[in-house]
Short mmCIF file of C-alpha atoms in Angstrom, two decimals:
data_model
loop_
_atom_site.label_atom_id
_atom_site.label_comp_id
_atom_site.label_asym_id
_atom_site.label_seq_id
_atom_site.Cartn_x
_atom_site.Cartn_y
_atom_site.Cartn_z
CA MET S 1 0.00 0.01 -0.02
CA PRO S 2 1.68 3.22 -1.07
CA PHE S 3 1.87 6.06 1.51
CA ILE S 4 3.65 9.42 1.10
CA LEU S 5 4.24 12.47 3.14
CA THR S 6 2.34 15.46 1.76
CA GLY S 7 3.04 18.40 4.04
CA PRO S 8 1.83 17.50 7.53
CA LEU S 9 -0.30 14.43 6.38
CA VAL S 10 0.52 10.94 5.32
CA THR S 11 -1.51 10.31 2.24
CA HIS S 12 -2.64 6.89 1.02
CA TYR S 13 -2.70 6.72 -2.77
CA ASP S 14 -2.57 4.49 -5.82
CA LEU S 15 -0.76 5.14 -9.06
CA ALA S 16 -1.47 2.72 -11.92
CA GLY S 17 -1.06 2.66 -15.63
CA PRO S 18 1.70 3.08 -18.19
CA GLU S 19 4.71 5.19 -17.16
CA GLY S 20 5.02 8.27 -19.27
CA ALA S 21 1.24 8.32 -19.96
CA PRO S 22 -0.77 11.48 -19.22
CA VAL S 23 -1.77 11.56 -15.53
CA LEU S 24 -5.41 11.38 -14.57
CA LEU S 25 -6.12 12.45 -11.00
CA LEU S 26 -9.34 11.12 -9.41
CA ALA S 27 -10.72 12.87 -6.40
CA ASN S 28 -13.41 10.93 -4.43
CA SER S 29 -16.65 11.85 -2.70
CA LEU S 30 -17.45 12.49 0.99
CA GLY S 31 -17.33 9.31 3.07
CA THR S 32 -15.49 7.14 0.55
CA SER S 33 -12.02 5.91 -0.03
CA PHE S 34 -10.28 5.87 -3.46
CA HIS S 35 -11.69 2.37 -3.92
CA VAL S 36 -14.94 4.03 -5.08
CA TRP S 37 -13.20 4.28 -8.52
CA ASP S 38 -12.20 0.61 -8.60
CA ALA S 39 -14.72 -0.40 -11.37
CA ILE S 40 -13.47 2.19 -13.93
CA VAL S 41 -9.69 2.02 -13.37
CA PRO S 42 -9.08 -0.87 -15.78
CA ALA S 43 -10.59 1.07 -18.63
CA LEU S 44 -8.72 4.34 -17.74
CA THR S 45 -5.31 2.73 -17.33
CA THR S 46 -5.28 1.65 -20.95
CA ARG S 47 -4.45 5.30 -21.78
CA TYR S 48 -3.62 7.10 -18.59
CA ARG S 49 -1.39 7.00 -15.48
CA VAL S 50 -4.27 7.03 -12.98
CA LEU S 51 -3.66 8.62 -9.56
CA ARG S 52 -6.13 7.98 -6.85
CA TYR S 53 -5.90 9.05 -3.21
CA ASP S 54 -7.84 9.13 0.00
CA MET S 55 -8.89 12.62 1.07
CA ARG S 56 -7.77 13.70 4.54
CA GLY S 57 -9.53 11.73 7.24
CA HIS S 58 -10.83 9.22 4.65
CA GLY S 59 -9.64 5.70 3.97
CA LEU S 60 -6.09 5.38 5.30
CA THR S 61 -4.97 9.07 4.94
CA ASP S 62 -4.28 11.14 8.11
CA ALA S 63 -7.01 13.27 9.50
CA ALA S 64 -6.02 16.87 10.29
CA PRO S 65 -7.57 18.30 13.59
CA LEU S 66 -10.62 20.41 13.16
CA PRO S 67 -10.06 24.14 13.79
CA GLY S 68 -13.17 24.41 15.89
CA GLU S 69 -16.48 22.94 16.89
CA THR S 70 -18.27 24.66 14.01
CA GLN S 71 -15.29 25.05 11.64
CA GLY S 72 -14.13 22.37 9.30
CA TYR S 73 -11.65 22.11 6.46
CA SER S 74 -11.97 24.28 3.37
CA ILE S 75 -12.11 23.40 -0.28
CA SER S 76 -9.01 25.41 -0.68
CA GLU S 77 -7.15 23.18 1.92
CA LEU S 78 -8.45 20.07 0.23
CA ALA S 79 -7.25 21.35 -3.22
CA GLY S 80 -3.93 22.06 -1.55
CA ASP S 81 -3.70 18.44 -0.42
CA ALA S 82 -4.09 17.35 -3.99
CA LEU S 83 -1.42 19.60 -5.19
CA ALA S 84 0.86 18.45 -2.38
CA LEU S 85 0.33 14.89 -3.46
CA MET S 86 1.20 15.81 -7.09
CA ASP S 87 4.34 17.70 -5.91
CA ALA S 88 5.47 14.75 -3.72
CA LEU S 89 5.11 12.42 -6.77
CA GLY S 90 6.82 14.79 -9.20
CA ILE S 91 3.63 15.32 -11.26
CA ALA S 92 3.50 18.79 -12.90
CA LYS S 93 0.12 18.54 -14.55
CA ALA S 94 -2.92 16.28 -14.68
CA HIS S 95 -6.28 15.78 -16.05
CA VAL S 96 -8.68 15.96 -13.00
CA VAL S 97 -11.86 14.07 -12.36
CA GLY S 98 -13.73 14.86 -9.19
CA LEU S 99 -16.82 13.30 -7.69
CA SER S 100 -19.16 15.37 -5.36
CA ILE S 101 -16.76 17.15 -2.92
CA GLY S 102 -14.00 15.87 -5.19
CA GLY S 103 -15.73 17.86 -8.00
CA MET S 104 -15.54 20.92 -5.76
CA VAL S 105 -11.76 20.27 -5.32
CA ALA S 106 -11.50 19.95 -9.11
CA GLN S 107 -13.28 23.27 -9.67
CA HIS S 108 -10.93 24.98 -7.24
CA LEU S 109 -7.80 23.44 -8.86
CA ALA S 110 -8.96 24.47 -12.37
CA ALA S 111 -9.80 28.01 -11.27
CA TYR S 112 -6.79 28.75 -8.98
CA ALA S 113 -4.05 26.42 -10.18
CA PRO S 114 -4.70 26.42 -13.93
CA ASP S 115 -1.08 25.51 -14.72
CA ARG S 116 -1.51 22.25 -12.93
CA VAL S 117 -4.63 21.14 -14.60
CA ASP S 118 -5.45 20.09 -18.18
CA HIS S 119 -8.92 18.78 -18.85
CA VAL S 120 -11.55 18.68 -16.02
CA VAL S 121 -14.50 16.38 -15.34
CA LEU S 122 -16.98 17.45 -12.74
CA CYS S 123 -19.07 14.44 -11.70
CA ASP S 124 -22.29 14.70 -9.56
CA THR S 125 -21.22 17.90 -7.98
CA ALA S 126 -22.20 21.60 -7.99
CA ALA S 127 -20.80 25.01 -7.23
CA VAL S 128 -22.92 25.17 -4.18
CA ILE S 129 -24.28 22.07 -2.40
CA GLY S 130 -26.71 23.08 0.30
CA PRO S 131 -28.58 24.42 2.04
CA ALA S 132 -26.24 24.97 5.04
CA SER S 133 -29.05 23.97 7.44
CA VAL S 134 -29.03 20.45 6.00
CA TRP S 135 -25.38 20.14 6.67
CA ASN S 136 -25.68 21.57 10.13
CA ASP S 137 -28.49 19.14 10.98
CA ARG S 138 -26.42 16.23 9.73
CA ILE S 139 -23.36 17.37 11.66
CA VAL S 140 -25.34 17.57 14.95
CA GLY S 141 -26.69 14.08 14.30
CA ILE S 142 -23.27 12.57 13.60
CA ARG S 143 -21.72 14.24 16.69
CA ARG S 144 -24.59 12.78 18.79
CA ASP S 145 -24.97 9.32 17.24
CA GLY S 146 -21.79 8.65 15.22
CA LEU S 147 -21.29 7.84 11.57
CA PRO S 148 -22.71 4.32 11.78
CA ALA S 149 -26.15 5.75 12.59
CA ILE S 150 -26.23 7.74 9.33
CA ALA S 151 -24.45 5.36 6.98
CA PRO S 152 -27.43 3.19 5.94
CA GLY S 153 -29.50 6.30 5.11
CA VAL S 154 -26.79 7.72 2.93
CA MET S 155 -27.20 4.76 0.59
CA ALA S 156 -30.63 5.95 -0.61
CA ARG S 157 -28.93 9.14 -1.89
CA TRP S 158 -25.92 7.34 -3.39
CA PHE S 159 -27.61 4.49 -5.26
CA THR S 160 -30.85 3.86 -7.04
CA ASP S 161 -33.58 1.60 -5.64
CA GLY S 162 -32.75 -1.03 -8.34
CA LEU S 163 -29.09 -1.30 -7.39
CA ARG S 164 -29.89 -1.48 -3.61
CA ALA S 165 -32.25 -4.27 -4.22
CA ALA S 166 -30.00 -6.23 -6.58
CA ARG S 167 -26.68 -5.78 -4.73
CA PRO S 168 -27.16 -5.88 -0.90
CA ASP S 169 -23.59 -7.10 -0.58
CA LEU S 170 -22.24 -3.97 -2.32
CA ILE S 171 -24.47 -1.70 -0.25
CA ARG S 172 -23.31 -3.24 2.99
CA GLY S 173 -19.75 -2.64 1.87
CA TYR S 174 -20.44 0.97 1.27
CA VAL S 175 -22.22 1.33 4.57
CA ASN S 176 -19.06 0.09 6.15
CA MET S 177 -16.99 2.52 4.13
CA VAL S 178 -18.96 5.51 5.43
CA ALA S 179 -19.19 4.19 9.02
CA ARG S 180 -15.48 3.66 9.31
CA THR S 181 -14.44 7.06 8.00
CA THR S 182 -12.77 9.10 10.71
CA LEU S 183 -15.13 11.54 12.53
CA GLU S 184 -12.72 14.40 11.89
CA GLY S 185 -12.39 13.60 8.25
CA TYR S 186 -16.09 13.39 7.63
CA LEU S 187 -17.12 16.39 9.67
CA GLY S 188 -14.21 18.47 8.39
CA CYS S 189 -15.15 17.71 4.77
CA ALA S 190 -18.86 18.10 5.33
CA MET S 191 -18.30 21.57 6.67
CA ALA S 192 -15.99 22.31 3.68
CA VAL S 193 -18.97 21.40 1.32
CA ARG S 194 -21.41 23.39 3.55
CA ASP S 195 -19.13 26.58 3.37
CA ALA S 196 -18.22 26.39 -0.35
CA ASP S 197 -19.47 28.63 -3.01
CA LEU S 198 -17.53 28.06 -6.20
CA ARG S 199 -19.64 30.15 -8.58
CA GLU S 200 -16.94 32.86 -8.88
CA ALA S 201 -14.33 30.10 -9.32
CA GLY S 202 -16.33 28.66 -12.17
CA ALA S 203 -16.25 31.86 -14.04
CA LYS S 204 -12.36 31.79 -13.88
CA ILE S 205 -12.00 28.21 -15.37
CA ALA S 206 -10.40 28.24 -18.85
CA ALA S 207 -9.78 24.42 -19.14
CA PRO S 208 -12.04 22.24 -21.10
CA VAL S 209 -14.70 21.00 -18.74
CA LEU S 210 -17.16 18.07 -18.92
CA VAL S 211 -20.04 18.09 -16.31
CA ILE S 212 -21.65 14.64 -15.69
CA VAL S 213 -24.64 13.74 -13.52
CA GLY S 214 -26.70 10.64 -12.84
CA ASP S 215 -30.25 11.12 -13.96
CA LYS S 216 -31.66 10.01 -10.54
CA ASP S 217 -29.17 11.89 -8.31
CA PRO S 218 -31.04 13.53 -5.47
CA SER S 219 -27.96 15.08 -3.87
CA THR S 220 -26.71 17.05 -6.80
CA PRO S 221 -29.58 16.64 -9.25
CA PRO S 222 -29.55 17.36 -13.00
CA ALA S 223 -30.78 20.96 -12.48
CA SER S 224 -27.63 21.65 -10.27
CA ALA S 225 -25.41 20.12 -12.98
CA GLU S 226 -26.98 22.39 -15.65
CA ALA S 227 -26.42 25.41 -13.52
CA LEU S 228 -22.72 24.30 -12.94
CA ALA S 229 -22.16 23.83 -16.66
CA GLN S 230 -23.76 27.16 -17.54
CA GLY S 231 -21.46 28.96 -15.07
CA ILE S 232 -18.31 27.64 -16.77
CA SER S 233 -17.40 28.88 -20.28
CA GLY S 234 -17.60 26.14 -22.84
CA ALA S 235 -18.56 23.43 -20.44
CA ARG S 236 -20.42 20.34 -21.82
CA LEU S 237 -23.06 18.47 -19.80
CA GLU S 238 -23.73 14.77 -20.09
CA MET S 239 -26.30 12.72 -18.16
CA ILE S 240 -25.93 9.06 -17.23
CA ALA S 241 -29.15 7.07 -17.22
CA ASP S 242 -30.22 4.83 -14.26
CA ALA S 243 -27.54 6.37 -11.96
CA SER S 244 -27.72 8.21 -8.72
CA HIS S 245 -24.93 10.05 -6.92
CA ILE S 246 -22.05 7.52 -7.44
CA PRO S 247 -22.08 6.61 -11.12
CA CYS S 248 -18.57 5.17 -10.99
CA VAL S 249 -20.03 2.34 -8.91
CA GLU S 250 -23.47 2.16 -10.41
CA GLN S 251 -22.73 2.73 -14.13
CA PRO S 252 -18.98 2.38 -14.46
CA GLU S 253 -19.04 1.45 -18.19
CA ALA S 254 -21.11 4.53 -19.14
CA LEU S 255 -18.90 6.81 -17.05
CA ALA S 256 -15.71 5.32 -18.54
CA ARG S 257 -17.03 5.87 -22.02
CA LEU S 258 -17.79 9.57 -21.34
CA LEU S 259 -14.33 10.06 -19.80
CA LEU S 260 -12.48 8.40 -22.62
CA GLY S 261 -14.58 10.26 -25.18
CA PHE S 262 -13.78 13.61 -23.61
CA LEU S 263 -10.20 13.36 -22.42
CA PRO S 264 -7.37 13.62 -24.96
CA ASP S 265 -4.80 10.88 -25.51
#
């Protein structure tokens, strides 16, 4: 298992694919590890050097202390973690694909570190994911009852009814993934999403952008994806049928086709 020191954190990552190929950075969603991308990695590594990593406090990456009871991390800090990982591995530039909070990180990178980013894919994300009251209620519940109490309910937002009925084994695995995320990592990143407004950042993005959304996503629905694409000059919007918030798990072939059709060789 590869680990590397990235500033004050030890980051867990995976780097696979042909040496010398263009690097494709995958930034995962809240409450997941980089294994959320497992099903699409084989298709992507035919053309790219694929870099996955666990966000701070997720998977096996260190959790940074929270700055306060009501203060979490920021999207800027999380984007800085991604840049620190690229620096530590000697990667100057990458295509970036971000899912949910990872898509917010990707927006920030494209806007404020344009020399480090080539093409960008924003998957099931938005410039603003709210309202803040929803996040505050969730944070109160997690502090009171713990992540295991909310993990089963998260599955209804992540996956369609059909997948949940057909793959109870998969769903139990993702319940475990959420429940075993560190409290600091989940709360810190939840507060980063709560506090983020990337609409001004979107207007600064000059890189080619593809926005993707599952047609049944209740967390960042198609209307949010449309608004995101409209706020970024030249952005293209694609919808994946029969997918909720985590299409890389639910419809990996469809997502891989869209990525390979958009990203240059």
